[in-house]
Amino acid sequence: MDYLLIFFNVLILIILIGILVYMHKKHVSFSKRVFTGMGLGILLGVLIQTLYGADSDITMSTLDWYSIVGSGYVQLLMLIVVPLVMVSIIRSIINLNKTEQLGKMAAWVIGTLITTTLIAAIIGIGSALLFDLNADQITIGQEQTERGQMIEEKYNTMEQKTMPQRVLNFIPSNIFLDMTGQRPTSVIAVVIFSFLVGIATLGVRRKQPEQAELFVRMVDSIFAVVMRLVTIVLRLTPFGVLALMATMVASTSYAGILQLGKFVIASYVALGTMFIIHLVLISVFGLNPMTYLKKVFPVLGFAFTSRSSAGSIPLNVTAQREALGVDEATANMSASFGATMGQNGCAGIYPAMLAVMIAPTVGINQMSFEFIAQLALITAISSFGVAGVGGGATFAAIIVLSSMGLPVALAGVLITVEPLIDMGRTALNVNGSMLSGTVASRMLGTFKRSVFENKNAIVEQKN
């Protein structure tokens, strides 16, 4: 192995990071630095794959070093998810005048997430039918077979659980376990616990105001420290996006993309169509979709490169509060719930397209109204509890395919293009959560239009 070449590749990354640092010193906007990081990452990834190939030892070792910046940034974001969600929600509830508003807030957030997932499933079905996707058209090699076996094993471990049992998993029994993120539904469990603590504080305030005031001051102090921590971590976003994008491009199998090109195109047509529907909904609720798009771009850029809905929560919450004008409580709820349920890309479009592809292999007419209606409803309902991390789409696909009586192993046929498609799916997931927060805040009357219309109110670093 040529260690000099690896050193040279790492040096290039350091130089590009230096360019982003220079842009920061020149007060170039946060959005432009994220976009620049993404562009430089693409160029660097293409250069590495062109020179060494996607599977070479030099490429793998280089990307291992790049992961210190890319994966390290994602891990830092995951680190602050739990304290941010917990403290922010408790603080938000404490500041509410009426607890009845919580029920309305949850109804609008969850209702929007599930409704848009239903629409996304229909879009996914339509795209699969339009492009005439069929699993029989794909050559299944050893890699696809091994992936299919892994999916079947995962299915065997979860097939005994009914939908009510999966929903029951939302309720925390050990909050310290969920704070470590050990369960797929840990984020929602933390949200529920935070709601209960906030409501309990309101009760204490009525009977023991002095004790409640002491707790409120403590929460406010912790909140200030956590938000400062969020600011520090978000400063690293352009660098993280640079390294993540370089890693993705350098390791992507172009041969796999060529073989499954029709599915990749069909997937992005569906994702793009659903994204347009999101913007239409923004305009329906009286907001300028182009203004919305400009303000959420840094969040979508990170979601696209990181492929982590959960990791996007801190940036998601910050963008909703500081750029879109969504109130604090709704922003935290929509970002947290959107990372675990109602994911338009991973739990809506993807499993619906897979089901349409696989149905003909077992003699089912994928164009029948009964099949389409059943698939759309099952996809929307099954979107509860999908993990907001890499692999969540597979989890959703297993639930939908098994519920439709389709072979789950065939979900492994797309492994070679999975990362490329997952980038777009994750961006759509995160945009769906921000859409739900915006819609809920508008309907509850807590939306700050002045912030939304203020061009200077953007996701930006603070000193």
XYZ file of C-alpha atoms in Angstrom:
463
model
C 0.000 0.000 0.000
C 1.341 3.440 -0.945
C 1.142 5.464 2.273
C 2.442 8.528 0.445
C -0.657 8.567 -1.751
C -2.913 8.221 1.299
C -1.081 11.107 2.946
C -1.538 13.166 -0.233
C -5.305 12.434 -0.282
C -5.664 13.446 3.349
C -3.667 16.598 2.668
C -6.121 17.533 -0.092
C -9.003 17.241 2.389
C -7.136 19.445 4.858
C -6.554 22.067 2.152
C -10.256 22.061 1.219
C -11.181 22.447 4.891
C -8.804 25.396 4.936
C -10.747 26.965 2.065
C -13.984 26.646 4.052
C -12.294 28.178 7.112
C -11.121 31.089 4.954
C -14.691 31.570 3.665
C -15.897 31.699 7.259
C -13.335 34.372 8.126
C -14.545 36.371 5.138
C -18.094 36.129 6.560
C -19.462 34.060 3.672
C -22.959 32.855 4.648
C -23.472 29.481 6.295
C -25.664 28.226 3.410
C -23.027 29.081 0.813
C -20.332 27.339 2.840
C -22.463 24.189 3.133
C -23.138 24.263 -0.621
C -19.425 24.830 -1.314
C -18.501 21.946 0.987
C -20.915 19.695 -0.883
C -19.495 20.717 -4.277
C -15.872 20.297 -3.180
C -16.749 16.912 -1.692
C -18.200 15.721 -4.999
C -15.081 16.811 -6.899
C -12.782 15.175 -4.346
C -14.784 11.937 -4.433
C -14.703 11.798 -8.235
C -10.945 12.430 -8.202
C -10.261 9.624 -5.703
C -12.421 7.067 -7.522
C -10.960 8.039 -10.919
C -7.380 7.671 -9.699
C -7.680 4.583 -7.504
C -11.081 2.927 -8.050
C -13.961 2.499 -5.600
C -12.722 -0.731 -3.968
C -8.963 -0.215 -3.890
C -6.975 -0.401 -0.652
C -5.822 3.191 -1.136
C -9.410 4.427 -1.468
C -10.593 2.465 1.565
C -7.702 3.699 3.725
C -8.212 7.268 2.548
C -11.914 7.179 3.358
C -11.084 5.692 6.749
C -9.178 8.888 7.515
C -11.949 11.031 6.014
C -14.412 9.378 8.405
C -12.741 11.210 11.294
C -14.253 14.405 9.889
C -17.463 13.040 8.312
C -18.613 10.283 10.644
C -17.102 12.140 13.593
C -19.363 15.097 12.858
C -22.447 12.867 12.642
C -21.537 11.276 15.985
C -21.228 14.702 17.598
C -24.693 15.565 16.333
C -26.078 12.311 17.709
C -24.391 13.186 21.008
C -26.473 16.339 21.438
C -29.796 14.936 20.171
C -31.011 13.602 23.542
C -30.084 16.620 25.727
C -31.414 19.024 23.083
C -34.753 17.257 22.661
C -35.235 16.598 26.372
C -34.392 20.051 27.729
C -36.055 21.949 24.873
C -39.370 20.098 25.169
C -39.473 20.376 28.979
C -38.730 24.104 28.715
C -41.317 24.589 25.971
C -44.089 22.917 27.990
C -43.199 24.888 31.096
C -43.714 28.077 29.089
C -47.132 26.987 27.773
C -50.185 28.640 29.255
C -52.521 25.749 28.479
C -51.676 22.056 28.438
C -54.565 21.414 26.017
C -52.363 22.915 23.317
C -50.090 19.862 23.560
C -52.787 17.544 22.228
C -53.530 19.816 19.278
C -49.829 20.187 18.557
C -49.267 16.415 18.552
C -52.350 15.853 16.388
C -51.202 18.324 13.729
C -47.598 17.117 13.699
C -48.409 13.390 13.576
C -51.381 13.918 11.268
C -49.252 15.836 8.759
C -46.461 13.235 8.894
C -48.778 10.275 8.309
C -50.877 12.038 5.653
C -47.827 13.029 3.633
C -46.467 9.482 3.983
C -49.721 8.167 2.494
C -49.322 10.603 -0.419
C -45.664 9.570 -0.765
C -46.680 5.900 -0.968
C -49.110 6.691 -3.787
C -46.376 8.657 -5.585
C -43.972 5.732 -5.155
C -46.526 3.289 -6.559
C -47.172 5.575 -9.515
C -43.475 5.969 -10.302
C -42.844 2.211 -10.125
C -45.744 1.561 -12.495
C -44.716 4.389 -14.831
C -41.195 2.995 -15.202
C -42.465 -0.621 -15.297
C -40.139 -1.754 -12.514
C -39.900 -5.503 -11.994
C -37.577 -7.414 -9.668
C -37.249 -10.162 -12.307
C -35.335 -7.693 -14.498
C -32.487 -7.470 -11.959
C -29.633 -9.970 -11.931
C -29.234 -11.369 -8.425
C -25.602 -12.015 -7.538
C -23.852 -13.156 -4.366
C -23.984 -9.683 -2.789
C -27.749 -9.412 -3.347
C -28.290 -12.951 -2.064
C -26.352 -12.268 1.136
C -28.269 -9.027 1.644
C -31.560 -10.905 1.167
C -30.553 -13.507 3.760
C -29.699 -10.761 6.252
C -33.100 -9.131 5.694
C -34.859 -12.467 6.226
C -32.982 -12.951 9.502
C -34.044 -9.493 10.650
C -37.636 -10.307 9.673
C -37.557 -13.515 11.713
C -36.640 -11.520 14.825
C -39.557 -9.081 14.451
C -42.312 -11.056 12.731
C -43.981 -12.036 16.022
C -44.748 -8.393 16.887
C -48.144 -6.969 15.980
C -48.674 -3.307 15.094
C -50.085 -2.474 18.579
C -46.988 -4.084 20.110
C -44.731 -1.942 17.919
C -46.622 1.179 18.982
C -46.283 0.053 22.599
C -42.502 0.221 22.118
C -42.836 4.015 22.024
C -43.612 4.079 25.746
C -40.389 4.197 27.798
C -39.804 1.737 30.619
C -36.198 2.724 31.272
C -35.465 6.323 30.276
C -31.731 5.879 30.908
C -31.642 3.066 28.367
C -33.455 5.235 25.810
C -31.082 8.119 26.480
C -28.345 5.861 25.121
C -30.331 5.369 21.899
C -30.376 1.588 22.189
C -33.864 1.140 20.698
C -35.223 2.204 17.282
C -37.909 4.194 19.097
C -35.577 5.746 21.694
C -36.050 9.288 20.373
C -39.841 9.147 20.717
C -39.477 7.560 24.158
C -37.327 10.526 25.239
C -39.936 12.906 23.793
C -42.744 11.212 25.762
C -40.708 11.302 28.976
C -39.921 14.990 28.426
C -43.610 15.759 27.917
C -44.482 14.007 31.186
C -41.791 15.935 33.074
C -43.031 19.220 31.606
C -46.646 18.467 32.520
C -45.591 17.375 36.018
C -43.761 20.693 36.451
C -46.927 22.602 35.567
C -48.734 20.634 38.282
C -46.027 21.382 40.844
C -46.187 25.065 39.901
C -49.833 25.191 41.021
C -49.225 23.520 44.390
C -45.571 24.244 45.186
C -44.571 27.328 43.170
C -41.230 27.777 44.917
C -40.086 24.239 44.088
C -41.276 24.614 40.502
C -39.462 27.931 40.110
C -36.211 26.339 41.282
C -36.605 23.555 38.701
C -37.468 26.062 35.947
C -34.314 28.065 36.656
C -32.271 24.870 36.506
C -33.856 23.882 33.166
C -33.219 27.380 31.764
C -29.561 27.151 32.775
C -29.140 23.711 31.211
C -30.951 24.897 28.083
C -28.515 27.807 27.674
C -25.533 25.448 27.930
C -27.077 22.892 25.537
C -27.866 25.546 22.933
C -24.295 26.800 23.145
C -23.141 23.213 22.604
C -25.441 22.950 19.568
C -23.942 26.144 18.155
C -20.396 24.808 18.596
C -21.201 21.518 16.840
C -23.141 23.147 13.994
C -20.093 25.243 13.169
C -18.558 22.036 11.833
C -21.372 21.403 9.314
C -19.540 22.546 6.133
C -16.543 20.351 7.023
C -18.739 17.352 7.817
C -20.670 17.737 4.567
C -17.388 17.967 2.624
C -16.021 14.708 4.050
C -19.338 12.835 3.882
C -19.935 13.758 0.251
C -16.364 12.840 -0.747
C -16.779 9.455 0.954
C -20.109 8.753 -0.730
C -18.927 9.659 -4.250
C -15.585 7.861 -3.934
C -17.168 4.606 -2.718
C -20.201 4.509 -5.041
C -20.332 1.620 -7.497
C -20.928 3.176 -10.912
C -21.415 -0.294 -12.410
C -24.260 -0.906 -9.987
C -25.829 2.421 -10.916
C -25.699 1.500 -14.603
C -27.307 -1.888 -13.930
C -30.061 -0.412 -11.774
C -30.233 2.950 -13.512
C -33.963 2.706 -14.198
C -34.738 2.180 -10.501
C -32.466 5.065 -9.482
C -34.182 7.392 -11.964
C -37.652 6.193 -10.927
C -36.752 6.722 -7.258
C -35.564 10.280 -7.780
C -38.561 11.102 -9.961
C -40.788 9.995 -7.061
C -38.664 11.842 -4.477
C -38.629 15.010 -6.603
C -42.394 14.837 -7.145
C -43.035 14.478 -3.418
C -40.688 17.343 -2.672
C -42.692 19.543 -5.059
C -45.866 18.485 -3.231
C -44.239 19.645 0.017
C -43.631 23.064 -1.523
C -47.208 23.183 -2.807
C -48.451 22.496 0.731
C -46.257 25.323 2.009
C -47.943 27.688 -0.448
C -51.398 26.336 0.482
C -50.730 27.457 4.054
C -49.955 30.969 2.851
C -46.141 30.891 2.766
C -43.673 31.528 -0.041
C -42.197 28.125 -1.070
C -39.023 29.717 -2.470
C -38.348 31.506 0.818
C -38.923 28.221 2.631
C -36.560 26.399 0.285
C -33.722 28.870 0.797
C -34.007 28.626 4.570
C -34.085 24.826 4.818
C -31.291 24.171 2.312
C -28.471 23.747 4.894
C -30.541 21.131 6.729
C -31.406 19.257 3.541
C -27.789 19.395 2.405
C -26.621 17.767 5.616
C -29.433 15.182 5.582
C -28.543 14.310 1.982
C -24.878 13.688 2.731
C -25.202 12.107 6.192
C -28.187 9.832 5.461
C -29.326 10.249 9.072
C -32.707 11.692 10.027
C -31.858 11.439 13.719
C -28.497 13.125 13.223
C -30.275 16.000 11.478
C -32.455 16.795 14.515
C -30.250 19.571 15.989
C -29.932 21.393 12.658
C -33.615 20.727 11.943
C -34.776 22.271 15.240
C -32.463 25.267 14.843
C -33.679 25.961 11.306
C -37.340 25.749 12.298
C -36.908 28.098 15.262
C -34.458 30.633 13.871
C -35.175 30.632 10.126
C -38.767 29.468 9.596
C -40.429 31.041 12.646
C -41.823 27.822 14.146
C -42.340 27.963 17.914
C -39.888 26.032 20.087
C -42.221 23.279 21.280
C -43.552 22.455 17.811
C -40.075 22.533 16.277
C -38.776 20.001 18.791
C -41.805 17.742 18.492
C -41.857 17.692 14.681
C -38.098 17.130 14.373
C -38.157 14.313 16.953
C -41.307 12.590 15.679
C -40.244 13.053 12.051
C -37.048 11.112 12.746
C -39.006 8.058 13.863
C -42.399 8.022 12.151
C -44.024 9.236 8.965
C -40.808 9.320 6.951
C -41.938 10.203 3.429
C -38.867 8.754 1.707
C -37.800 5.730 3.759
C -41.235 4.650 5.000
C -43.402 5.947 2.157
C -41.886 5.929 -1.323
C -39.275 3.182 -0.896
C -41.341 0.272 0.489
C -44.212 1.100 -1.888
C -41.900 0.949 -4.919
C -40.347 -2.301 -3.691
C -43.763 -3.910 -3.250
C -44.787 -2.976 -6.794
C -41.486 -4.387 -8.115
C -41.769 -7.658 -6.209
C -45.512 -8.347 -6.675
C -45.226 -9.768 -10.248
C -42.618 -12.304 -9.077
C -45.289 -14.059 -6.992
C -48.101 -13.713 -9.532
C -49.834 -10.638 -8.060
C -51.279 -8.020 -10.404
C -49.570 -4.858 -9.180
C -51.945 -2.668 -11.209
C -55.140 -3.841 -9.524
C -57.009 -1.230 -7.456
C -57.266 -3.611 -4.496
C -53.482 -4.119 -4.390
C -52.686 -0.390 -4.751
C -55.218 0.724 -2.106
C -54.078 -1.931 0.369
C -50.404 -1.126 -0.214
C -50.887 2.643 0.258
C -52.773 2.205 3.543
C -50.400 -0.405 4.961
C -47.394 1.771 4.058
C -48.849 4.820 5.845
C -49.816 2.858 8.962
C -46.506 0.992 9.067
C -44.541 4.245 9.031
C -44.807 4.343 12.838
C -41.579 3.430 14.560
C -39.163 3.433 11.631
C -35.708 4.116 13.043
C -34.312 7.520 12.081
C -30.887 6.142 11.196
C -29.309 4.290 8.283
C -31.286 1.082 7.798
C -34.669 2.561 8.652
C -35.827 2.030 5.069
C -35.034 -1.674 5.308
C -37.035 -1.870 8.540
C -39.999 -0.180 6.810
C -39.692 -2.422 3.755
C -39.774 -5.567 5.922
C -42.986 -4.452 7.640
C -44.752 -3.516 4.389
C -43.628 -6.534 2.344
C -44.485 -9.007 5.102
C -47.888 -7.354 5.642
C -48.605 -7.682 1.902
C -47.518 -11.329 1.878
C -44.502 -10.626 -0.351
C -41.023 -12.213 -0.013
C -38.899 -9.879 2.100
C -35.580 -11.288 0.848
C -36.057 -9.609 -2.541
C -35.580 -6.252 -0.812
C -31.860 -7.047 -1.089
C -31.746 -6.695 -4.886
C -31.017 -2.957 -4.662
C -28.025 -3.088 -2.324
C -25.571 -1.697 -4.897
C -27.480 1.596 -5.266
C -28.868 1.761 -1.724
C -26.550 4.578 -0.497
C -27.265 6.759 -3.525
C -31.038 6.432 -3.162
C -30.908 6.715 0.628
C -29.414 10.204 0.355
C -32.486 11.533 -1.425
C -34.842 9.586 0.847
C -33.293 11.067 3.983
C -33.465 14.620 2.634
C -37.169 14.103 1.889
C -37.733 12.612 5.375
C -36.217 15.667 7.054
C -38.083 18.086 4.814
C -41.307 16.284 5.735
C -40.608 16.796 9.440
C -39.921 20.525 8.905
C -43.100 20.769 6.832
C -45.116 19.178 9.656
C -43.672 21.647 12.166
C -44.437 24.611 9.920
C -47.994 23.463 9.249
C -48.688 22.703 12.936
C -47.295 26.045 14.082
C -49.408 27.883 11.475
C -52.580 26.091 12.552
C -51.910 26.669 16.268
C -51.319 30.394 15.745
C -47.778 30.259 17.146
C -46.001 30.787 13.820
C -43.816 33.912 13.582
C -44.296 35.191 10.053
C -41.905 38.083 10.688
C -39.086 35.566 11.219
C -40.046 33.590 8.122
C -40.091 36.701 5.930
C -36.887 38.126 7.393
C -34.110 37.380 4.886
C -31.508 37.722 7.622
C -33.234 35.109 9.810
C -31.303 32.063 8.602
C -29.462 29.096 10.051
C -26.174 30.758 10.911
C -23.380 30.418 13.347
C -23.245 32.615 16.382
C -20.129 33.847 18.123
